[in-house]
mmCIF file of N, CA, C and O in Angstrom:
data_model
loop_
_atom_site.group_PDB
_atom_site.id
_atom_site.type_symbol
_atom_site.label_atom_id
_atom_site.label_comp_id
_atom_site.label_asym_id
_atom_site.label_seq_id
_atom_site.Cartn_x
_atom_site.Cartn_y
_atom_site.Cartn_z
ATOM 1 N N MET A 579 113.081 98.110 105.723
ATOM 2 C CA MET A 579 112.372 97.585 106.871
ATOM 3 C C MET A 579 112.150 98.670 107.916
ATOM 4 O O MET A 579 111.094 98.742 108.519
ATOM 5 N N PHE A 580 113.151 99.529 108.143
ATOM 6 C CA PHE A 580 113.002 100.555 109.164
ATOM 7 C C PHE A 580 112.330 101.806 108.620
ATOM 8 O O PHE A 580 112.338 102.840 109.251
ATOM 9 N N LYS A 581 111.741 101.699 107.432
ATOM 10 C CA LYS A 581 111.006 102.808 106.860
ATOM 11 C C LYS A 581 109.700 103.042 107.614
ATOM 12 O O LYS A 581 109.229 104.164 107.708
ATOM 13 N N HIS A 582 109.153 101.991 108.180
ATOM 14 C CA HIS A 582 107.861 102.072 108.860
ATOM 15 C C HIS A 582 108.056 102.263 110.358
ATOM 16 O O HIS A 582 108.897 101.622 110.983
ATOM 17 N N ARG A 583 107.241 103.126 110.933
ATOM 18 C CA ARG A 583 107.361 103.473 112.343
ATOM 19 C C ARG A 583 107.163 102.271 113.250
ATOM 20 O O ARG A 583 107.846 102.129 114.265
ATOM 21 N N ARG A 584 106.256 101.368 112.899
ATOM 22 C CA ARG A 584 106.001 100.233 113.797
ATOM 23 C C ARG A 584 107.215 99.324 113.913
ATOM 24 O O ARG A 584 107.481 98.768 114.983
ATOM 25 N N PHE A 585 108.005 99.183 112.828
ATOM 26 C CA PHE A 585 109.203 98.352 112.900
ATOM 27 C C PHE A 585 110.298 99.028 113.719
ATOM 28 O O PHE A 585 111.018 98.373 114.474
ATOM 29 N N ARG A 586 110.416 100.347 113.575
ATOM 30 C CA ARG A 586 111.398 101.074 114.386
ATOM 31 C C ARG A 586 111.038 100.985 115.854
ATOM 32 O O ARG A 586 111.912 100.767 116.706
ATOM 33 N N THR A 587 109.769 101.133 116.176
ATOM 34 C CA THR A 587 109.333 101.056 117.569
ATOM 35 C C THR A 587 109.548 99.650 118.123
ATOM 36 O O THR A 587 109.989 99.486 119.263
ATOM 37 N N LEU A 588 109.259 98.634 117.325
ATOM 38 C CA LEU A 588 109.489 97.258 117.756
ATOM 39 C C LEU A 588 110.972 96.986 117.973
ATOM 40 O O LEU A 588 111.358 96.297 118.920
ATOM 41 N N ALA A 589 111.822 97.539 117.116
ATOM 42 C CA ALA A 589 113.272 97.368 117.282
ATOM 43 C C ALA A 589 113.743 98.039 118.571
ATOM 44 O O ALA A 589 114.554 97.471 119.315
ATOM 45 N N VAL A 590 113.241 99.237 118.855
ATOM 46 C CA VAL A 590 113.599 99.927 120.098
ATOM 47 C C VAL A 590 113.129 99.117 121.298
ATOM 48 O O VAL A 590 113.866 98.956 122.276
ATOM 49 N N LEU A 591 111.911 98.585 121.223
ATOM 50 C CA LEU A 591 111.382 97.772 122.313
ATOM 51 C C LEU A 591 112.244 96.539 122.554
ATOM 52 O O LEU A 591 112.627 96.240 123.690
ATOM 53 N N THR A 592 112.586 95.837 121.495
ATOM 54 C CA THR A 592 113.358 94.594 121.633
ATOM 55 C C THR A 592 114.758 94.858 122.166
ATOM 56 O O THR A 592 115.216 94.190 123.099
ATOM 57 N N ILE A 593 115.437 95.829 121.584
ATOM 58 C CA ILE A 593 116.812 96.122 122.008
ATOM 59 C C ILE A 593 116.841 96.620 123.443
ATOM 60 O O ILE A 593 117.688 96.200 124.244
ATOM 61 N N SER A 594 115.914 97.504 123.790
ATOM 62 C CA SER A 594 115.913 98.012 125.161
ATOM 63 C C SER A 594 115.509 96.930 126.154
ATOM 64 O O SER A 594 116.024 96.905 127.282
ATOM 65 N N TRP A 595 114.624 96.014 125.764
ATOM 66 C CA TRP A 595 114.248 94.923 126.660
ATOM 67 C C TRP A 595 115.448 94.033 126.960
ATOM 68 O O TRP A 595 115.721 93.687 128.115
ATOM 69 N N VAL A 596 116.184 93.677 125.934
ATOM 70 C CA VAL A 596 117.369 92.825 126.139
ATOM 71 C C VAL A 596 118.400 93.543 127.007
ATOM 72 O O VAL A 596 118.934 92.970 127.961
ATOM 73 N N ALA A 597 118.667 94.801 126.678
ATOM 74 C CA ALA A 597 119.678 95.553 127.433
ATOM 75 C C ALA A 597 119.255 95.748 128.891
ATOM 76 O O ALA A 597 120.055 95.540 129.812
ATOM 77 N N LEU A 598 118.017 96.133 129.103
ATOM 78 C CA LEU A 598 117.574 96.396 130.468
ATOM 79 C C LEU A 598 117.400 95.122 131.287
ATOM 80 O O LEU A 598 117.585 95.143 132.506
ATOM 81 N N THR A 599 117.091 94.015 130.635
ATOM 82 C CA THR A 599 117.047 92.738 131.355
ATOM 83 C C THR A 599 118.438 92.384 131.862
ATOM 84 O O THR A 599 118.604 91.950 133.006
ATOM 85 N N GLY A 600 119.443 92.587 131.014
ATOM 86 C CA GLY A 600 120.824 92.345 131.441
ATOM 87 C C GLY A 600 121.238 93.250 132.580
ATOM 88 O O GLY A 600 121.898 92.818 133.535
ATOM 89 N N VAL A 601 120.857 94.510 132.508
ATOM 90 C CA VAL A 601 121.194 95.456 133.582
ATOM 91 C C VAL A 601 120.518 95.043 134.883
ATOM 92 O O VAL A 601 121.148 95.043 135.950
ATOM 93 N N GLU A 602 119.255 94.697 134.804
ATOM 94 C CA GLU A 602 118.537 94.280 136.011
ATOM 95 C C GLU A 602 119.147 93.015 136.620
ATOM 96 O O GLU A 602 119.268 92.907 137.839
ATOM 97 N N HIS A 603 119.539 92.077 135.778
ATOM 98 C CA HIS A 603 120.082 90.818 136.285
ATOM 99 C C HIS A 603 121.485 91.000 136.865
ATOM 100 O O HIS A 603 121.777 90.476 137.946
ATOM 101 N N VAL A 604 122.329 91.749 136.155
ATOM 102 C CA VAL A 604 123.728 91.873 136.582
ATOM 103 C C VAL A 604 123.885 92.890 137.711
ATOM 104 O O VAL A 604 124.439 92.572 138.766
ATOM 105 N N SER A 605 123.428 94.099 137.489
ATOM 106 C CA SER A 605 123.706 95.145 138.484
ATOM 107 C C SER A 605 122.751 95.120 139.673
ATOM 108 O O SER A 605 123.140 95.491 140.781
ATOM 109 N N GLU A 606 121.526 94.724 139.454
ATOM 110 C CA GLU A 606 120.552 94.689 140.551
ATOM 111 C C GLU A 606 120.465 93.317 141.215
ATOM 112 O O GLU A 606 119.725 93.144 142.173
ATOM 113 N N ASN A 607 121.179 92.333 140.663
ATOM 114 C CA ASN A 607 121.187 90.962 141.189
ATOM 115 C C ASN A 607 119.785 90.367 141.279
ATOM 116 O O ASN A 607 119.458 89.629 142.206
ATOM 117 N N ALA A 608 118.954 90.689 140.316
ATOM 118 C CA ALA A 608 117.594 90.157 140.283
ATOM 119 C C ALA A 608 117.598 88.783 139.628
ATOM 120 O O ALA A 608 118.389 88.524 138.718
ATOM 121 N N PRO A 609 116.724 87.885 140.076
ATOM 122 C CA PRO A 609 116.603 86.601 139.371
ATOM 123 C C PRO A 609 116.098 86.842 137.951
ATOM 124 O O PRO A 609 115.504 87.883 137.645
ATOM 125 N N TRP A 610 116.339 85.862 137.069
ATOM 126 C CA TRP A 610 116.014 86.059 135.655
ATOM 127 C C TRP A 610 114.548 86.401 135.422
ATOM 128 O O TRP A 610 114.216 87.239 134.596
ATOM 129 N N ARG A 611 113.632 85.729 136.117
ATOM 130 C CA ARG A 611 112.204 86.022 135.902
ATOM 131 C C ARG A 611 111.875 87.474 136.251
ATOM 132 O O ARG A 611 111.170 88.157 135.521
ATOM 133 N N MET A 612 112.372 87.930 137.377
ATOM 134 C CA MET A 612 112.103 89.306 137.786
ATOM 135 C C MET A 612 112.827 90.290 136.870
ATOM 136 O O MET A 612 112.302 91.362 136.561
ATOM 137 N N ALA A 613 114.034 89.931 136.433
ATOM 138 C CA ALA A 613 114.786 90.798 135.527
ATOM 139 C C ALA A 613 114.069 90.927 134.186
ATOM 140 O O ALA A 613 114.019 92.020 133.614
ATOM 141 N N LEU A 614 113.498 89.822 133.684
ATOM 142 C CA LEU A 614 112.746 89.882 132.429
ATOM 143 C C LEU A 614 111.523 90.781 132.561
ATOM 144 O O LEU A 614 111.232 91.585 131.670
ATOM 145 N N PHE A 615 110.818 90.657 133.676
ATOM 146 C CA PHE A 615 109.629 91.479 133.886
ATOM 147 C C PHE A 615 109.995 92.957 134.044
ATOM 148 O O PHE A 615 109.384 93.836 133.431
ATOM 149 N N SER A 616 110.983 93.239 134.884
ATOM 150 C CA SER A 616 111.393 94.631 135.104
ATOM 151 C C SER A 616 111.944 95.245 133.822
ATOM 152 O O SER A 616 111.668 96.411 133.516
ATOM 153 N N GLY A 617 112.729 94.468 133.091
ATOM 154 C CA GLY A 617 113.256 94.962 131.814
ATOM 155 C C GLY A 617 112.149 95.268 130.826
ATOM 156 O O GLY A 617 112.209 96.261 130.096
ATOM 157 N N LEU A 618 111.115 94.427 130.812
ATOM 158 C CA LEU A 618 109.987 94.667 129.911
ATOM 159 C C LEU A 618 109.219 95.931 130.291
ATOM 160 O O LEU A 618 108.840 96.710 129.422
ATOM 161 N N VAL A 619 109.031 96.147 131.587
ATOM 162 C CA VAL A 619 108.316 97.348 132.021
ATOM 163 C C VAL A 619 109.071 98.601 131.588
ATOM 164 O O VAL A 619 108.485 99.533 131.015
ATOM 165 N N TRP A 620 110.382 98.640 131.822
ATOM 166 C CA TRP A 620 111.172 99.800 131.421
ATOM 167 C C TRP A 620 111.252 99.929 129.906
ATOM 168 O O TRP A 620 111.232 101.039 129.359
ATOM 169 N N ALA A 621 111.355 98.801 129.210
ATOM 170 C CA ALA A 621 111.421 98.837 127.743
ATOM 171 C C ALA A 621 110.117 99.372 127.153
ATOM 172 O O ALA A 621 110.136 100.101 126.152
ATOM 173 N N LEU A 622 108.985 99.019 127.749
ATOM 174 C CA LEU A 622 107.709 99.565 127.285
ATOM 175 C C LEU A 622 107.640 101.068 127.496
ATOM 176 O O LEU A 622 107.105 101.796 126.649
ATOM 177 N N ALA A 623 108.183 101.547 128.593
ATOM 178 C CA ALA A 623 108.208 102.991 128.831
ATOM 179 C C ALA A 623 109.086 103.691 127.795
ATOM 180 O O ALA A 623 108.713 104.743 127.252
ATOM 181 N N ILE A 624 110.228 103.118 127.488
ATOM 182 C CA ILE A 624 111.131 103.709 126.501
ATOM 183 C C ILE A 624 110.515 103.668 125.107
ATOM 184 O O ILE A 624 110.540 104.661 124.372
ATOM 185 N N ALA A 625 109.943 102.518 124.726
ATOM 186 C CA ALA A 625 109.325 102.403 123.403
ATOM 187 C C ALA A 625 108.117 103.323 123.281
ATOM 188 O O ALA A 625 107.862 103.889 122.214
ATOM 189 N N GLY A 626 107.366 103.498 124.364
ATOM 190 C CA GLY A 626 106.243 104.427 124.340
ATOM 191 C C GLY A 626 106.694 105.860 124.135
ATOM 192 O O GLY A 626 106.085 106.613 123.372
ATOM 193 N N ALA A 627 107.767 106.246 124.804
ATOM 194 C CA ALA A 627 108.311 107.593 124.610
ATOM 195 C C ALA A 627 108.838 107.758 123.186
ATOM 196 O O ALA A 627 108.669 108.807 122.560
ATOM 197 N N TRP A 628 109.491 106.722 122.655
ATOM 198 C CA TRP A 628 109.991 106.750 121.274
ATOM 199 C C TRP A 628 108.827 106.910 120.295
ATOM 200 O O TRP A 628 108.879 107.719 119.374
ATOM 201 N N TRP A 629 107.774 106.105 120.490
ATOM 202 C CA TRP A 629 106.613 106.188 119.603
ATOM 203 C C TRP A 629 105.995 107.580 119.657
ATOM 204 O O TRP A 629 105.648 108.155 118.629
ATOM 205 N N PHE A 630 105.846 108.127 120.859
ATOM 206 C CA PHE A 630 105.238 109.443 121.005
ATOM 207 C C PHE A 630 106.089 110.520 120.337
ATOM 208 O O PHE A 630 105.565 111.415 119.680
ATOM 209 N N ALA A 631 107.399 110.420 120.486
ATOM 210 C CA ALA A 631 108.288 111.398 119.853
ATOM 211 C C ALA A 631 108.175 111.325 118.331
ATOM 212 O O ALA A 631 108.142 112.365 117.660
ATOM 213 N N GLU A 632 108.108 110.126 117.775
ATOM 214 C CA GLU A 632 107.949 109.999 116.323
ATOM 215 C C GLU A 632 106.563 110.449 115.883
ATOM 216 O O GLU A 632 106.411 111.049 114.830
ATOM 217 N N TRP A 633 105.554 110.173 116.667
ATOM 218 C CA TRP A 633 104.192 110.558 116.322
ATOM 219 C C TRP A 633 104.044 112.074 116.275
ATOM 220 O O TRP A 633 103.353 112.618 115.418
ATOM 221 N N THR A 634 104.688 112.768 117.206
ATOM 222 C CA THR A 634 104.599 114.227 117.211
ATOM 223 C C THR A 634 105.376 114.852 116.072
ATOM 224 O O THR A 634 105.134 116.009 115.733
ATOM 225 N N GLN A 635 106.303 114.113 115.461
ATOM 226 C CA GLN A 635 107.093 114.640 114.352
ATOM 227 C C GLN A 635 106.499 114.283 112.993
ATOM 228 O O GLN A 635 107.052 114.672 111.971
ATOM 229 N N MET A 636 105.395 113.530 112.957
ATOM 230 C CA MET A 636 104.795 113.140 111.676
ATOM 231 C C MET A 636 104.366 114.379 110.901
ATOM 232 O O MET A 636 103.823 115.323 111.465
ATOM 233 N N GLY A 637 104.611 114.368 109.620
ATOM 234 C CA GLY A 637 104.176 115.452 108.770
ATOM 235 C C GLY A 637 105.166 116.587 108.664
ATOM 236 O O GLY A 637 105.031 117.445 107.804
ATOM 237 N N ARG A 638 106.158 116.605 109.504
ATOM 238 C CA ARG A 638 107.172 117.646 109.421
ATOM 239 C C ARG A 638 108.239 117.213 108.433
ATOM 240 O O ARG A 638 108.667 116.070 108.419
ATOM 241 N N ARG A 639 108.660 118.138 107.633
ATOM 242 C CA ARG A 639 109.695 117.817 106.648
ATOM 243 C C ARG A 639 111.054 118.263 107.170
ATOM 244 O O ARG A 639 111.165 119.214 107.924
ATOM 245 N N THR A 640 112.088 117.570 106.715
ATOM 246 C CA THR A 640 113.432 117.916 107.134
ATOM 247 C C THR A 640 113.939 119.123 106.365
ATOM 248 O O THR A 640 113.362 119.536 105.358
ATOM 249 N N ARG A 641 115.033 119.665 106.805
ATOM 250 C CA ARG A 641 115.614 120.837 106.175
ATOM 251 C C ARG A 641 116.031 120.541 104.731
ATOM 252 O O ARG A 641 115.863 121.367 103.851
ATOM 253 N N SER A 642 116.548 119.338 104.478
ATOM 254 C CA SER A 642 116.956 118.994 103.111
ATOM 255 C C SER A 642 115.749 118.867 102.187
ATOM 256 O O SER A 642 115.825 119.205 101.006
ATOM 257 N N GLU A 643 114.634 118.385 102.705
ATOM 258 C CA GLU A 643 113.425 118.299 101.880
ATOM 259 C C GLU A 643 112.879 119.684 101.557
ATOM 260 O O GLU A 643 112.342 119.911 100.484
ATOM 261 N N LEU A 644 113.011 120.613 102.491
ATOM 262 C CA LEU A 644 112.551 121.968 102.244
ATOM 263 C C LEU A 644 113.424 122.684 101.222
ATOM 264 O O LEU A 644 112.963 123.524 100.472
ATOM 265 N N ALA A 645 114.713 122.340 101.177
ATOM 266 C CA ALA A 645 115.629 122.989 100.249
ATOM 267 C C ALA A 645 115.482 122.458 98.832
ATOM 268 O O ALA A 645 115.862 123.124 97.873
ATOM 269 N N ASP A 646 114.949 121.245 98.674
ATOM 270 C CA ASP A 646 114.826 120.627 97.356
ATOM 271 C C ASP A 646 113.367 120.706 96.901
ATOM 272 O O ASP A 646 112.537 119.916 97.331
ATOM 273 N N PRO A 647 113.039 121.627 95.995
ATOM 274 C CA PRO A 647 111.647 121.738 95.558
ATOM 275 C C PRO A 647 111.175 120.530 94.756
ATOM 276 O O PRO A 647 109.984 120.280 94.661
ATOM 277 N N ALA A 648 112.100 119.740 94.214
ATOM 278 C CA ALA A 648 111.713 118.557 93.454
ATOM 279 C C ALA A 648 111.254 117.427 94.368
ATOM 280 O O ALA A 648 110.665 116.454 93.906
ATOM 281 N N ALA A 649 111.511 117.543 95.666
ATOM 282 C CA ALA A 649 111.138 116.480 96.606
ATOM 283 C C ALA A 649 109.669 116.556 97.007
ATOM 284 O O ALA A 649 109.181 115.687 97.709
ATOM 285 N N THR A 650 108.965 117.583 96.576
ATOM 286 C CA THR A 650 107.553 117.697 96.929
ATOM 287 C C THR A 650 106.699 117.716 95.677
ATOM 288 O O THR A 650 107.163 118.014 94.587
ATOM 289 N N ARG A 651 105.446 117.395 95.840
ATOM 290 C CA ARG A 651 104.496 117.429 94.723
ATOM 291 C C ARG A 651 103.161 117.914 95.259
ATOM 292 O O ARG A 651 102.912 117.888 96.450
ATOM 293 N N ARG A 652 102.319 118.339 94.366
ATOM 294 C CA ARG A 652 100.983 118.800 94.761
ATOM 295 C C ARG A 652 99.982 117.679 94.595
ATOM 296 O O ARG A 652 99.934 117.004 93.567
ATOM 297 N N ASP A 653 99.162 117.475 95.629
ATOM 298 C CA ASP A 653 98.051 116.529 95.543
ATOM 299 C C ASP A 653 96.863 117.215 94.866
ATOM 300 O O ASP A 653 96.792 118.443 94.816
ATOM 301 N N PRO A 654 95.906 116.414 94.367
ATOM 302 C CA PRO A 654 94.721 117.023 93.757
ATOM 303 C C PRO A 654 93.929 117.935 94.693
ATOM 304 O O PRO A 654 93.312 118.887 94.258
ATOM 305 N N ASN A 655 93.987 117.649 95.989
ATOM 306 C CA ASN A 655 93.232 118.495 96.926
ATOM 307 C C ASN A 655 93.996 119.755 97.345
ATOM 308 O O ASN A 655 93.541 120.514 98.176
ATOM 309 N N GLY A 656 95.203 119.957 96.791
ATOM 310 C CA GLY A 656 95.935 121.194 97.005
ATOM 311 C C GLY A 656 96.970 121.157 98.116
ATOM 312 O O GLY A 656 97.640 122.138 98.351
ATOM 313 N N THR A 657 97.129 120.025 98.782
ATOM 314 C CA THR A 657 98.126 119.960 99.841
ATOM 315 C C THR A 657 99.458 119.501 99.273
ATOM 316 O O THR A 657 99.503 118.776 98.280
ATOM 317 N N THR A 658 100.512 119.928 99.898
ATOM 318 C CA THR A 658 101.845 119.533 99.456
ATOM 319 C C THR A 658 102.280 118.322 100.273
ATOM 320 O O THR A 658 102.225 118.339 101.491
ATOM 321 N N ARG A 659 102.722 117.288 99.611
ATOM 322 C CA ARG A 659 103.171 116.072 100.281
ATOM 323 C C ARG A 659 104.587 115.752 99.835
ATOM 324 O O ARG A 659 104.971 116.019 98.710
ATOM 325 N N SER A 660 105.350 115.150 100.716
ATOM 326 C CA SER A 660 106.705 114.742 100.368
ATOM 327 C C SER A 660 106.643 113.457 99.557
ATOM 328 O O SER A 660 105.847 112.579 99.818
ATOM 329 N N THR A 661 107.517 113.325 98.573
ATOM 330 C CA THR A 661 107.542 112.113 97.755
ATOM 331 C C THR A 661 108.519 111.098 98.282
ATOM 332 O O THR A 661 108.615 110.011 97.755
ATOM 333 N N THR A 662 109.285 111.427 99.314
ATOM 334 C CA THR A 662 110.282 110.488 99.849
ATOM 335 C C THR A 662 109.691 109.580 100.863
ATOM 336 O O THR A 662 108.668 109.770 101.403
#
């Protein structure tokens, strides 16, 4: 399930929304409606940064993939792609 970037980003969004809503309600003494809204705004900022960080890392292979020549294959157009 967490193989796909959209599910990882959604998980980060959901977990951070719940956590930040609790922080806003408990430590900032905000009413629940305002805490939900503020938590969502911060969670969107965090999930956006997470998505951007993953997006900038697309196509880069890890050190273990570079060390294992069997982990890559050649496409017909001549580019090397990871099989994992």
